[in-house]
Amino acid sequence: MEGHLEINVSQLLKAPTGTIREYDISEDADILETGLKSLVKGNVIFTRTNRGILVQGKLFTIISIECSRCLKEFDYPLLFEIEEEFFPVIDVNLGTPVEIPEDTDSFTIDEHHILDLNEAIRQNAILAIPMKPLCRKDCAGLCYTCGKDLNQGKCECEEAPMDPRWAKLVDLVSNKTKKSRRK
């Protein structure tokens, strides 16, 4: 079932524990909740558990985020995994409400037996984003005095005088560098 993040799992809920279904995902999702959707692709496996359905998979998307050094927006390729258990709110055979486990942050399968992957994908994708994303490894960032993007060249600011409290550390590092060059 390609292209859907909302999947009817009524037949899987009627199946014995251990039954597996596999789905290819290729759907737009608003990962960062900015209104901009990113195409999420990958494969997920649904496994019937004694309490609900375990969803596992590897997914890929490209999100637009801000570089932590130069503050420019850039496209970041994001590969992430998902492993979440979804619990039904209605018993598929009896049509009666089912008690959801104590963990209040659990994902649920609605009363129509629809398993919605959107929030689980969004949360797992956000966890996979680095804390300080960089547009490139050698991003020079911004000048802390004038704010010029140092990736576009040096600024005209004078180099700030060094804090005297760091002088001994600078001497230590420069002496170590000189010794390693002699070898």
Short mmCIF file of C-alpha atoms in Angstrom, two decimals:
data_model
loop_
_atom_site.label_atom_id
_atom_site.label_comp_id
_atom_site.label_asym_id
_atom_site.label_seq_id
_atom_site.Cartn_x
_atom_site.Cartn_y
_atom_site.Cartn_z
CA MET A 1 0.00 0.00 0.00
CA GLU A 2 2.24 2.79 -1.23
CA GLY A 3 1.46 6.42 -0.58
CA HIS A 4 -0.55 6.32 2.64
CA LEU A 5 0.40 7.22 6.18
CA GLU A 6 -3.06 6.21 7.44
CA ILE A 7 -3.58 2.47 7.11
CA ASN A 8 -6.63 0.36 7.96
CA VAL A 9 -5.33 -2.47 10.14
CA SER A 10 -8.62 -4.20 11.04
CA GLN A 11 -7.60 -7.46 9.30
CA LEU A 12 -4.18 -7.44 10.95
CA LEU A 13 -5.82 -6.91 14.36
CA LYS A 14 -7.92 -10.06 13.72
CA ALA A 15 -4.81 -12.06 12.77
CA PRO A 16 -2.82 -14.16 15.24
CA THR A 17 0.09 -12.68 17.20
CA GLY A 18 3.24 -12.61 15.07
CA THR A 19 1.47 -11.95 11.75
CA ILE A 20 3.45 -9.52 9.59
CA ARG A 21 2.47 -7.03 6.89
CA GLU A 22 4.98 -4.96 4.93
CA TYR A 23 4.29 -1.54 3.37
CA ASP A 24 6.28 0.79 1.14
CA ILE A 25 5.88 4.42 2.16
CA SER A 26 6.12 7.34 -0.26
CA GLU A 27 4.13 10.24 1.12
CA ASP A 28 4.48 13.92 1.98
CA ALA A 29 4.66 14.78 5.68
CA ASP A 30 5.07 18.04 7.58
CA ILE A 31 8.03 16.91 9.72
CA LEU A 32 8.88 20.29 11.28
CA GLU A 33 5.25 21.51 11.44
CA THR A 34 6.07 24.56 9.33
CA GLY A 35 3.51 23.91 6.61
CA LEU A 36 6.27 22.70 4.26
CA LYS A 37 5.92 19.04 3.43
CA SER A 38 8.80 16.69 2.72
CA LEU A 39 8.55 13.43 0.80
CA VAL A 40 9.09 10.52 3.20
CA LYS A 41 10.11 7.23 1.58
CA GLY A 42 10.94 3.85 2.97
CA ASN A 43 9.66 0.52 4.14
CA VAL A 44 7.73 -0.33 7.30
CA ILE A 45 6.84 -3.67 8.80
CA PHE A 46 3.69 -4.10 10.90
CA THR A 47 3.78 -7.00 13.36
CA ARG A 48 0.71 -8.08 15.30
CA THR A 49 1.54 -8.20 19.02
CA ASN A 50 -0.58 -9.46 21.88
CA ARG A 51 -1.51 -5.84 22.69
CA GLY A 52 -1.59 -4.11 19.30
CA ILE A 53 0.70 -3.55 16.31
CA LEU A 54 4.45 -2.97 16.34
CA VAL A 55 5.64 -0.71 13.52
CA GLN A 56 9.31 -0.88 12.51
CA GLY A 57 11.03 0.64 9.53
CA LYS A 58 13.73 2.73 7.93
CA LEU A 59 12.68 5.97 6.30
CA PHE A 60 14.34 8.77 4.35
CA THR A 61 13.40 12.38 3.71
CA ILE A 62 15.01 15.72 2.93
CA ILE A 63 14.14 18.58 5.25
CA SER A 64 14.90 22.27 4.98
CA ILE A 65 16.68 23.47 8.16
CA GLU A 66 18.91 26.30 9.30
CA CYS A 67 22.68 25.93 9.62
CA SER A 68 23.75 26.44 13.22
CA ARG A 69 26.83 28.46 12.17
CA CYS A 70 25.89 30.67 9.20
CA LEU A 71 22.08 30.60 9.74
CA LYS A 72 21.37 29.88 6.07
CA GLU A 73 18.60 27.46 5.24
CA PHE A 74 19.71 24.28 3.47
CA ASP A 75 18.36 20.88 2.48
CA TYR A 76 19.39 18.17 4.91
CA PRO A 77 19.08 14.46 3.96
CA LEU A 78 17.63 12.61 6.92
CA LEU A 79 17.71 8.83 7.33
CA PHE A 80 15.88 7.63 10.42
CA GLU A 81 14.30 4.56 11.95
CA ILE A 82 10.91 4.08 13.51
CA GLU A 83 9.95 1.48 16.12
CA GLU A 84 6.65 2.17 17.87
CA GLU A 85 3.80 0.07 19.19
CA PHE A 86 0.26 1.21 18.41
CA PHE A 87 -2.65 0.19 20.62
CA PRO A 88 -6.28 -0.14 19.50
CA VAL A 89 -8.93 1.92 21.31
CA ILE A 90 -11.74 -0.44 20.17
CA ASP A 91 -11.69 -4.24 20.18
CA VAL A 92 -11.90 -5.24 16.49
CA ASN A 93 -14.04 -8.31 17.21
CA LEU A 94 -16.38 -7.03 19.93
CA GLY A 95 -16.58 -3.31 19.11
CA THR A 96 -16.05 -2.44 22.78
CA PRO A 97 -13.52 0.05 24.16
CA VAL A 98 -10.08 -1.33 25.02
CA GLU A 99 -8.01 -0.10 27.93
CA ILE A 100 -4.82 1.54 26.70
CA PRO A 101 -1.61 0.70 28.63
CA GLU A 102 -0.50 3.02 31.44
CA ASP A 103 2.01 4.80 29.19
CA THR A 104 -0.05 7.87 28.23
CA ASP A 105 2.33 8.76 25.38
CA SER A 106 1.31 5.62 23.48
CA PHE A 107 0.24 5.79 19.86
CA THR A 108 -3.27 4.54 19.24
CA ILE A 109 -5.28 2.95 16.46
CA ASP A 110 -8.56 4.85 16.17
CA GLU A 111 -12.12 3.51 16.49
CA HIS A 112 -12.22 2.85 12.72
CA HIS A 113 -9.05 0.69 13.01
CA ILE A 114 -6.93 3.30 11.20
CA LEU A 115 -3.26 3.40 12.19
CA ASP A 116 -1.95 6.91 11.50
CA LEU A 117 1.84 6.98 11.04
CA ASN A 118 2.11 10.79 10.71
CA GLU A 119 2.91 11.67 14.32
CA ALA A 120 5.21 8.69 14.89
CA ILE A 121 7.17 9.56 11.74
CA ARG A 122 7.35 13.24 12.71
CA GLN A 123 8.61 12.49 16.24
CA ASN A 124 11.23 9.94 15.13
CA ALA A 125 12.46 12.23 12.34
CA ILE A 126 12.88 15.15 14.75
CA LEU A 127 14.91 12.94 17.09
CA ALA A 128 17.24 12.10 14.17
CA ILE A 129 18.02 15.75 13.34
CA PRO A 130 21.44 16.74 14.71
CA MET A 131 21.42 19.32 17.51
CA LYS A 132 23.72 21.62 15.54
CA PRO A 133 23.15 20.98 11.83
CA LEU A 134 25.79 22.32 9.46
CA CYS A 135 25.29 23.23 5.81
CA ARG A 136 28.76 21.79 5.24
CA LYS A 137 31.50 20.43 7.50
CA ASP A 138 33.80 23.42 7.03
CA CYS A 139 31.14 26.13 7.46
CA ALA A 140 32.95 29.24 8.73
CA GLY A 141 29.84 30.76 10.30
CA LEU A 142 29.26 34.45 10.98
CA CYS A 143 31.64 37.09 12.29
CA TYR A 144 30.68 37.59 15.92
CA THR A 145 31.37 41.33 15.60
CA CYS A 146 29.76 42.44 12.31
CA GLY A 147 27.68 39.37 11.39
CA LYS A 148 29.18 38.86 7.91
CA ASP A 149 28.92 35.36 6.47
CA LEU A 150 32.55 34.20 6.62
CA ASN A 151 31.86 31.57 3.94
CA GLN A 152 31.79 34.49 1.48
CA GLY A 153 35.16 35.86 2.59
CA LYS A 154 36.81 37.62 5.50
CA CYS A 155 35.27 40.66 7.07
CA GLU A 156 36.95 44.02 7.79
CA CYS A 157 36.76 43.63 11.58
CA GLU A 158 39.94 43.79 13.60
CA GLU A 159 40.80 40.62 15.40
CA ALA A 160 39.62 41.02 18.98
CA PRO A 161 42.33 41.02 21.62
CA MET A 162 42.67 37.70 23.38
CA ASP A 163 41.26 37.31 26.85
CA PRO A 164 44.37 37.15 29.10
CA ARG A 165 42.86 34.22 30.99
CA TRP A 166 43.39 32.05 27.87
CA ALA A 167 47.03 33.07 27.28
CA LYS A 168 48.60 30.07 29.06
CA LEU A 169 46.39 27.65 27.15
CA VAL A 170 47.31 29.27 23.81
CA ASP A 171 51.01 29.04 24.73
CA LEU A 172 50.59 25.37 25.62
CA VAL A 173 48.88 24.55 22.31
CA SER A 174 51.38 26.52 20.21
CA ASN A 175 54.35 24.85 21.98
CA LYS A 176 52.81 21.44 21.36
CA THR A 177 52.31 22.30 17.67
CA LYS A 178 55.95 23.47 17.34
CA LYS A 179 57.24 20.23 18.93
CA SER A 180 55.15 18.05 16.63
CA ARG A 181 56.49 19.90 13.55
CA ARG A 182 60.10 19.20 14.56
CA LYS A 183 59.56 15.44 14.51
#
